[in-house]
PDB file of C-alpha atoms in Angstrom:
ATOM      1  CA  UNK A   9      21.291  12.744 -23.136  1.00 47.00           C
ATOM      2  CA  UNK A  10      22.745  13.194 -19.677  1.00 46.00           C
ATOM      3  CA  UNK A  11      24.314  16.408 -18.454  1.00 53.00           C
ATOM      4  CA  UNK A  12      27.656  14.958 -19.494  1.00 68.00           C
ATOM      5  CA  UNK A  13      26.715  13.553 -22.909  1.00 76.00           C
ATOM      6  CA  UNK A  14      24.641  10.896 -24.641  1.00 92.00           C
ATOM      7  CA  UNK A  15      23.907   7.940 -22.431  1.00 96.00           C
ATOM      8  CA  UNK A  16      23.447   4.442 -23.791  1.00 98.00           C
ATOM      9  CA  UNK A  17      21.069   1.834 -22.486  1.00 97.00           C
ATOM     10  CA  UNK A  18      21.745  -1.869 -22.866  1.00 97.00           C
ATOM     11  CA  UNK A  19      20.452  -3.103 -26.246  1.00 97.00           C
ATOM     12  CA  UNK A  20      21.993  -6.585 -26.275  1.00 95.00           C
ATOM     13  CA  UNK A  21      20.490 -10.005 -25.558  1.00 94.00           C
ATOM     14  CA  UNK A  22      18.145 -10.318 -22.577  1.00 95.00           C
ATOM     15  CA  UNK A  23      20.026 -13.129 -20.782  1.00 94.00           C
ATOM     16  CA  UNK A  24      23.140 -11.164 -19.705  1.00 94.00           C
ATOM     17  CA  UNK A  25      21.040  -8.336 -18.279  1.00 94.00           C
ATOM     18  CA  UNK A  26      18.758 -10.656 -16.318  1.00 93.00           C
ATOM     19  CA  UNK A  27      21.881 -12.210 -14.734  1.00 92.00           C
ATOM     20  CA  UNK A  28      22.949  -8.854 -13.235  1.00 94.00           C
ATOM     21  CA  UNK A  29      22.442  -8.706  -9.479  1.00 88.00           C
ATOM     22  CA  UNK A  30      21.871  -5.546  -7.400  1.00 83.00           C
ATOM     23  CA  UNK A  31      25.106  -4.095  -6.080  1.00 80.00           C
ATOM     24  CA  UNK A  32      27.156  -5.856  -8.729  1.00 83.00           C
ATOM     25  CA  UNK A  33      29.247  -4.062 -11.267  1.00 91.00           C
ATOM     26  CA  UNK A  34      32.799  -3.334 -12.202  1.00 95.00           C
ATOM     27  CA  UNK A  35      35.324  -1.757  -9.892  1.00 96.00           C
ATOM     28  CA  UNK A  36      35.023   2.051  -9.748  1.00 97.00           C
ATOM     29  CA  UNK A  37      38.349   3.629 -10.690  1.00 98.00           C
ATOM     30  CA  UNK A  38      38.553   7.304  -9.778  1.00 96.00           C
ATOM     31  CA  UNK A  39      42.322   7.566  -9.267  1.00 96.00           C
ATOM     32  CA  UNK A  40      45.591   6.042 -10.442  1.00 93.00           C
ATOM     33  CA  UNK A  41      46.058   4.706  -6.897  1.00 94.00           C
ATOM     34  CA  UNK A  42      42.718   2.874  -7.073  1.00 95.00           C
ATOM     35  CA  UNK A  43      43.678   1.449 -10.453  1.00 95.00           C
ATOM     36  CA  UNK A  44      47.074   0.333  -9.126  1.00 93.00           C
ATOM     37  CA  UNK A  45      45.408  -1.459  -6.218  1.00 94.00           C
ATOM     38  CA  UNK A  46      42.824  -3.096  -8.451  1.00 95.00           C
ATOM     39  CA  UNK A  47      45.295  -4.285 -11.082  1.00 93.00           C
ATOM     40  CA  UNK A  48      47.642  -5.637  -8.370  1.00 92.00           C
ATOM     41  CA  UNK A  49      44.823  -7.992  -7.327  1.00 93.00           C
ATOM     42  CA  UNK A  50      44.563  -9.462 -10.855  1.00 92.00           C
ATOM     43  CA  UNK A  51      46.335 -12.653 -11.862  1.00 89.00           C
ATOM     44  CA  UNK A  52      49.672 -12.209 -13.615  1.00 85.00           C
ATOM     45  CA  UNK A  53      48.104 -13.069 -16.986  1.00 87.00           C
ATOM     46  CA  UNK A  54      45.104 -10.688 -16.808  1.00 89.00           C
ATOM     47  CA  UNK A  55      46.892  -7.373 -17.507  1.00 87.00           C
ATOM     48  CA  UNK A  56      48.282  -8.868 -20.736  1.00 88.00           C
ATOM     49  CA  UNK A  57      44.739  -8.702 -22.185  1.00 92.00           C
ATOM     50  CA  UNK A  58      42.362  -5.755 -22.388  1.00 95.00           C
ATOM     51  CA  UNK A  59      39.753  -5.364 -19.646  1.00 97.00           C
ATOM     52  CA  UNK A  60      36.032  -4.741 -20.010  1.00 97.00           C
ATOM     53  CA  UNK A  61      35.184  -1.127 -19.192  1.00 98.00           C
ATOM     54  CA  UNK A  62      32.229   1.201 -18.937  1.00 98.00           C
ATOM     55  CA  UNK A  63      31.964   4.860 -18.067  1.00 98.00           C
ATOM     56  CA  UNK A  64      28.929   5.240 -15.837  1.00 97.00           C
ATOM     57  CA  UNK A  65      26.536   8.161 -16.129  1.00 97.00           C
ATOM     58  CA  UNK A  66      28.414   9.630 -13.163  1.00 97.00           C
ATOM     59  CA  UNK A  67      31.476   9.873 -15.439  1.00 97.00           C
ATOM     60  CA  UNK A  68      33.495   7.293 -13.473  1.00 98.00           C
ATOM     61  CA  UNK A  69      35.451   4.483 -15.142  1.00 98.00           C
ATOM     62  CA  UNK A  70      34.491   0.960 -14.092  1.00 98.00           C
ATOM     63  CA  UNK A  71      36.614  -2.084 -14.908  1.00 98.00           C
ATOM     64  CA  UNK A  72      36.030  -5.831 -14.956  1.00 95.00           C
ATOM     65  CA  UNK A  73      37.957  -8.826 -16.293  1.00 92.00           C
ATOM     66  CA  UNK A  74      37.929  -9.086 -20.090  1.00 87.00           C
ATOM     67  CA  UNK A  75      35.359 -11.802 -20.493  1.00 87.00           C
ATOM     68  CA  UNK A  76      32.842  -9.952 -18.337  1.00 93.00           C
ATOM     69  CA  UNK A  77      29.662  -8.653 -19.905  1.00 96.00           C
ATOM     70  CA  UNK A  78      29.512  -4.874 -20.222  1.00 97.00           C
ATOM     71  CA  UNK A  79      26.030  -4.822 -18.721  1.00 97.00           C
ATOM     72  CA  UNK A  80      27.378  -6.656 -15.659  1.00 97.00           C
ATOM     73  CA  UNK A  81      30.274  -4.197 -15.383  1.00 97.00           C
ATOM     74  CA  UNK A  82      27.695  -1.377 -15.454  1.00 97.00           C
ATOM     75  CA  UNK A  83      25.499  -3.087 -12.865  1.00 96.00           C
ATOM     76  CA  UNK A  84      22.704  -3.080 -15.470  1.00 96.00           C
ATOM     77  CA  UNK A  85      22.685   0.716 -15.670  1.00 96.00           C
ATOM     78  CA  UNK A  86      22.996   3.135 -18.573  1.00 97.00           C
ATOM     79  CA  UNK A  87      26.518   4.220 -19.564  1.00 98.00           C
ATOM     80  CA  UNK A  88      28.301   7.068 -21.316  1.00 98.00           C
ATOM     81  CA  UNK A  89      30.600   4.612 -23.089  1.00 98.00           C
ATOM     82  CA  UNK A  90      31.688   0.974 -23.026  1.00 98.00           C
ATOM     83  CA  UNK A  91      34.357  -1.166 -24.627  1.00 98.00           C
ATOM     84  CA  UNK A  92      37.695  -2.842 -24.050  1.00 98.00           C
ATOM     85  CA  UNK A  93      40.785  -1.205 -22.576  1.00 98.00           C
ATOM     86  CA  UNK A  94      44.396  -2.284 -22.086  1.00 97.00           C
ATOM     87  CA  UNK A  95      47.035  -0.712 -19.859  1.00 95.00           C
ATOM     88  CA  UNK A  96      50.803  -0.530 -19.741  1.00 93.00           C
ATOM     89  CA  UNK A  97      53.032   0.403 -16.830  1.00 87.00           C
ATOM     90  CA  UNK A  98      55.257   3.359 -17.737  1.00 81.00           C
ATOM     91  CA  UNK A  99      57.870   4.244 -15.097  1.00 82.00           C
ATOM     92  CA  UNK A 100      55.809   5.078 -11.990  1.00 82.00           C
ATOM     93  CA  UNK A 101      52.391   5.436 -13.596  1.00 83.00           C
ATOM     94  CA  UNK A 102      49.823   3.575 -15.663  1.00 87.00           C
ATOM     95  CA  UNK A 103      48.727   4.499 -19.170  1.00 93.00           C
ATOM     96  CA  UNK A 104      46.196   3.163 -21.649  1.00 96.00           C
ATOM     97  CA  UNK A 105      47.861   1.157 -24.414  1.00 96.00           C
ATOM     98  CA  UNK A 106      44.681   0.336 -26.332  1.00 98.00           C
ATOM     99  CA  UNK A 107      41.019   1.265 -26.043  1.00 98.00           C
ATOM    100  CA  UNK A 108      37.952   0.602 -28.172  1.00 98.00           C
ATOM    101  CA  UNK A 109      34.213   1.141 -28.027  1.00 98.00           C
ATOM    102  CA  UNK A 110      33.686  -2.557 -28.791  1.00 98.00           C
ATOM    103  CA  UNK A 111      30.578  -3.419 -26.800  1.00 98.00           C
ATOM    104  CA  UNK A 112      27.838  -5.250 -28.654  1.00 97.00           C
ATOM    105  CA  UNK A 113      25.604  -4.874 -25.603  1.00 97.00           C
ATOM    106  CA  UNK A 114      25.639  -1.064 -25.537  1.00 98.00           C
ATOM    107  CA  UNK A 115      26.897  -0.322 -29.081  1.00 98.00           C
ATOM    108  CA  UNK A 116      28.226   3.140 -28.156  1.00 98.00           C
ATOM    109  CA  UNK A 117      28.970   5.639 -30.881  1.00 98.00           C
ATOM    110  CA  UNK A 118      32.575   6.618 -31.598  1.00 97.00           C
ATOM    111  CA  UNK A 119      31.669  10.082 -30.277  1.00 97.00           C
ATOM    112  CA  UNK A 120      31.614   8.569 -26.776  1.00 98.00           C
ATOM    113  CA  UNK A 121      35.419   8.937 -26.755  1.00 98.00           C
ATOM    114  CA  UNK A 122      35.139  12.322 -25.031  1.00 98.00           C
ATOM    115  CA  UNK A 123      33.535  10.632 -22.006  1.00 98.00           C
ATOM    116  CA  UNK A 124      36.242   7.972 -21.891  1.00 98.00           C
ATOM    117  CA  UNK A 125      38.950  10.638 -22.140  1.00 98.00           C
ATOM    118  CA  UNK A 126      37.377  12.652 -19.331  1.00 98.00           C
ATOM    119  CA  UNK A 127      37.086   9.576 -17.064  1.00 98.00           C
ATOM    120  CA  UNK A 128      40.723   8.617 -17.702  1.00 98.00           C
ATOM    121  CA  UNK A 129      41.909  12.188 -17.126  1.00 98.00           C
ATOM    122  CA  UNK A 130      39.881  12.409 -13.912  1.00 97.00           C
ATOM    123  CA  UNK A 131      41.509   9.159 -12.738  1.00 97.00           C
ATOM    124  CA  UNK A 132      45.007  10.386 -13.623  1.00 95.00           C
ATOM    125  CA  UNK A 133      45.650   7.618 -16.143  1.00 96.00           C
ATOM    126  CA  UNK A 134      47.604   8.353 -19.319  1.00 94.00           C
ATOM    127  CA  UNK A 135      45.676   7.902 -22.542  1.00 97.00           C
ATOM    128  CA  UNK A 136      45.832   8.111 -26.332  1.00 97.00           C
ATOM    129  CA  UNK A 137      44.111  10.927 -28.232  1.00 98.00           C
ATOM    130  CA  UNK A 138      41.186   8.735 -29.278  1.00 98.00           C
ATOM    131  CA  UNK A 139      39.960   5.174 -29.533  1.00 98.00           C
ATOM    132  CA  UNK A 140      42.812   3.042 -30.866  1.00 98.00           C
ATOM    133  CA  UNK A 141      40.156   0.883 -32.528  1.00 97.00           C
ATOM    134  CA  UNK A 142      36.819   2.482 -33.439  1.00 98.00           C
ATOM    135  CA  UNK A 143      33.747   0.320 -33.971  1.00 98.00           C
ATOM    136  CA  UNK A 144      30.850   1.831 -35.939  1.00 98.00           C
ATOM    137  CA  UNK A 145      27.483   0.394 -34.908  1.00 98.00           C
ATOM    138  CA  UNK A 146      24.197   0.874 -36.782  1.00 98.00           C
ATOM    139  CA  UNK A 147      20.722  -0.657 -36.571  1.00 97.00           C
ATOM    140  CA  UNK A 148      19.139  -1.598 -39.885  1.00 98.00           C
ATOM    141  CA  UNK A 149      15.924   0.371 -40.409  1.00 97.00           C
ATOM    142  CA  UNK A 150      14.540  -2.608 -42.344  1.00 97.00           C
ATOM    143  CA  UNK A 151      15.265  -5.779 -40.391  1.00 97.00           C
ATOM    144  CA  UNK A 152      16.202  -4.002 -37.108  1.00 96.00           C
ATOM    145  CA  UNK A 153      19.415  -6.042 -36.702  1.00 96.00           C
ATOM    146  CA  UNK A 154      22.511  -4.444 -35.157  1.00 96.00           C
ATOM    147  CA  UNK A 155      25.435  -4.160 -37.562  1.00 98.00           C
ATOM    148  CA  UNK A 156      29.129  -3.389 -37.288  1.00 98.00           C
ATOM    149  CA  UNK A 157      30.055  -1.173 -40.230  1.00 98.00           C
ATOM    150  CA  UNK A 158      33.342  -2.228 -41.816  1.00 96.00           C
ATOM    151  CA  UNK A 159      35.377  -0.199 -44.296  1.00 95.00           C
ATOM    152  CA  UNK A 160      32.672   2.509 -44.513  1.00 96.00           C
ATOM    153  CA  UNK A 161      30.302  -0.015 -46.144  1.00 97.00           C
ATOM    154  CA  UNK A 162      26.935   1.132 -44.702  1.00 98.00           C
ATOM    155  CA  UNK A 163      25.012  -1.927 -45.934  1.00 98.00           C
ATOM    156  CA  UNK A 164      23.153  -4.313 -43.624  1.00 98.00           C
ATOM    157  CA  UNK A 165      24.895  -7.692 -43.587  1.00 97.00           C
ATOM    158  CA  UNK A 166      21.564  -9.370 -42.752  1.00 98.00           C
ATOM    159  CA  UNK A 167      19.200  -7.974 -45.412  1.00 98.00           C
ATOM    160  CA  UNK A 168      21.293  -5.789 -47.735  1.00 98.00           C
ATOM    161  CA  UNK A 169      19.518  -2.476 -47.006  1.00 98.00           C
ATOM    162  CA  UNK A 170      21.349   0.807 -46.633  1.00 98.00           C
ATOM    163  CA  UNK A 171      22.340   1.750 -43.091  1.00 98.00           C
ATOM    164  CA  UNK A 172      22.090   5.335 -41.858  1.00 98.00           C
ATOM    165  CA  UNK A 173      25.204   7.506 -41.620  1.00 96.00           C
ATOM    166  CA  UNK A 174      24.356   8.571 -38.049  1.00 96.00           C
ATOM    167  CA  UNK A 175      24.191   6.414 -34.917  1.00 97.00           C
ATOM    168  CA  UNK A 176      20.732   4.859 -34.444  1.00 97.00           C
ATOM    169  CA  UNK A 177      21.223   1.624 -32.527  1.00 97.00           C
ATOM    170  CA  UNK A 178      18.774   2.355 -29.701  1.00 93.00           C
ATOM    171  CA  UNK A 179      15.280   2.536 -31.189  1.00 84.00           C
ATOM    172  CA  UNK A 180      14.113   4.524 -28.127  1.00 83.00           C
ATOM    173  CA  UNK A 181      16.420   7.443 -29.034  1.00 77.00           C
TER     174      UNK A 181
END
């Protein structure tokens, strides 16, 4: 746990993490002005899709194009949350239209919403009251595979064992 909340290390495939280069990472967004400048540099089609996001352990939102790996957006570092985020322009300001914790590299718990909310508030970006799409991740205690729990069915899709009710994806935690 960090001073802000639980931090998540990358638990996905090795290849994306080994491709991360020092000094790389998503664009730090600490204000609505920074976001406006960053999104203005995107192609016309990009804002129509959600972006890749992470909240670093410093509590700052980082953004990258949608098909970017979360671990690349984070510069290989631990995060407080990760997922996909879409924005809409409302009058003279930007707001989040959709946001999820969908990151199979970090598999953050749905409780990481508080860190996302804080980062968006700190940046002055409008937001919903929670993830608009929650993804529940669990690691099977039997076969060790990562699972996405659907419809509250806490059964491993790989081996059929029961999955725990509480988040357990990172075996080091």
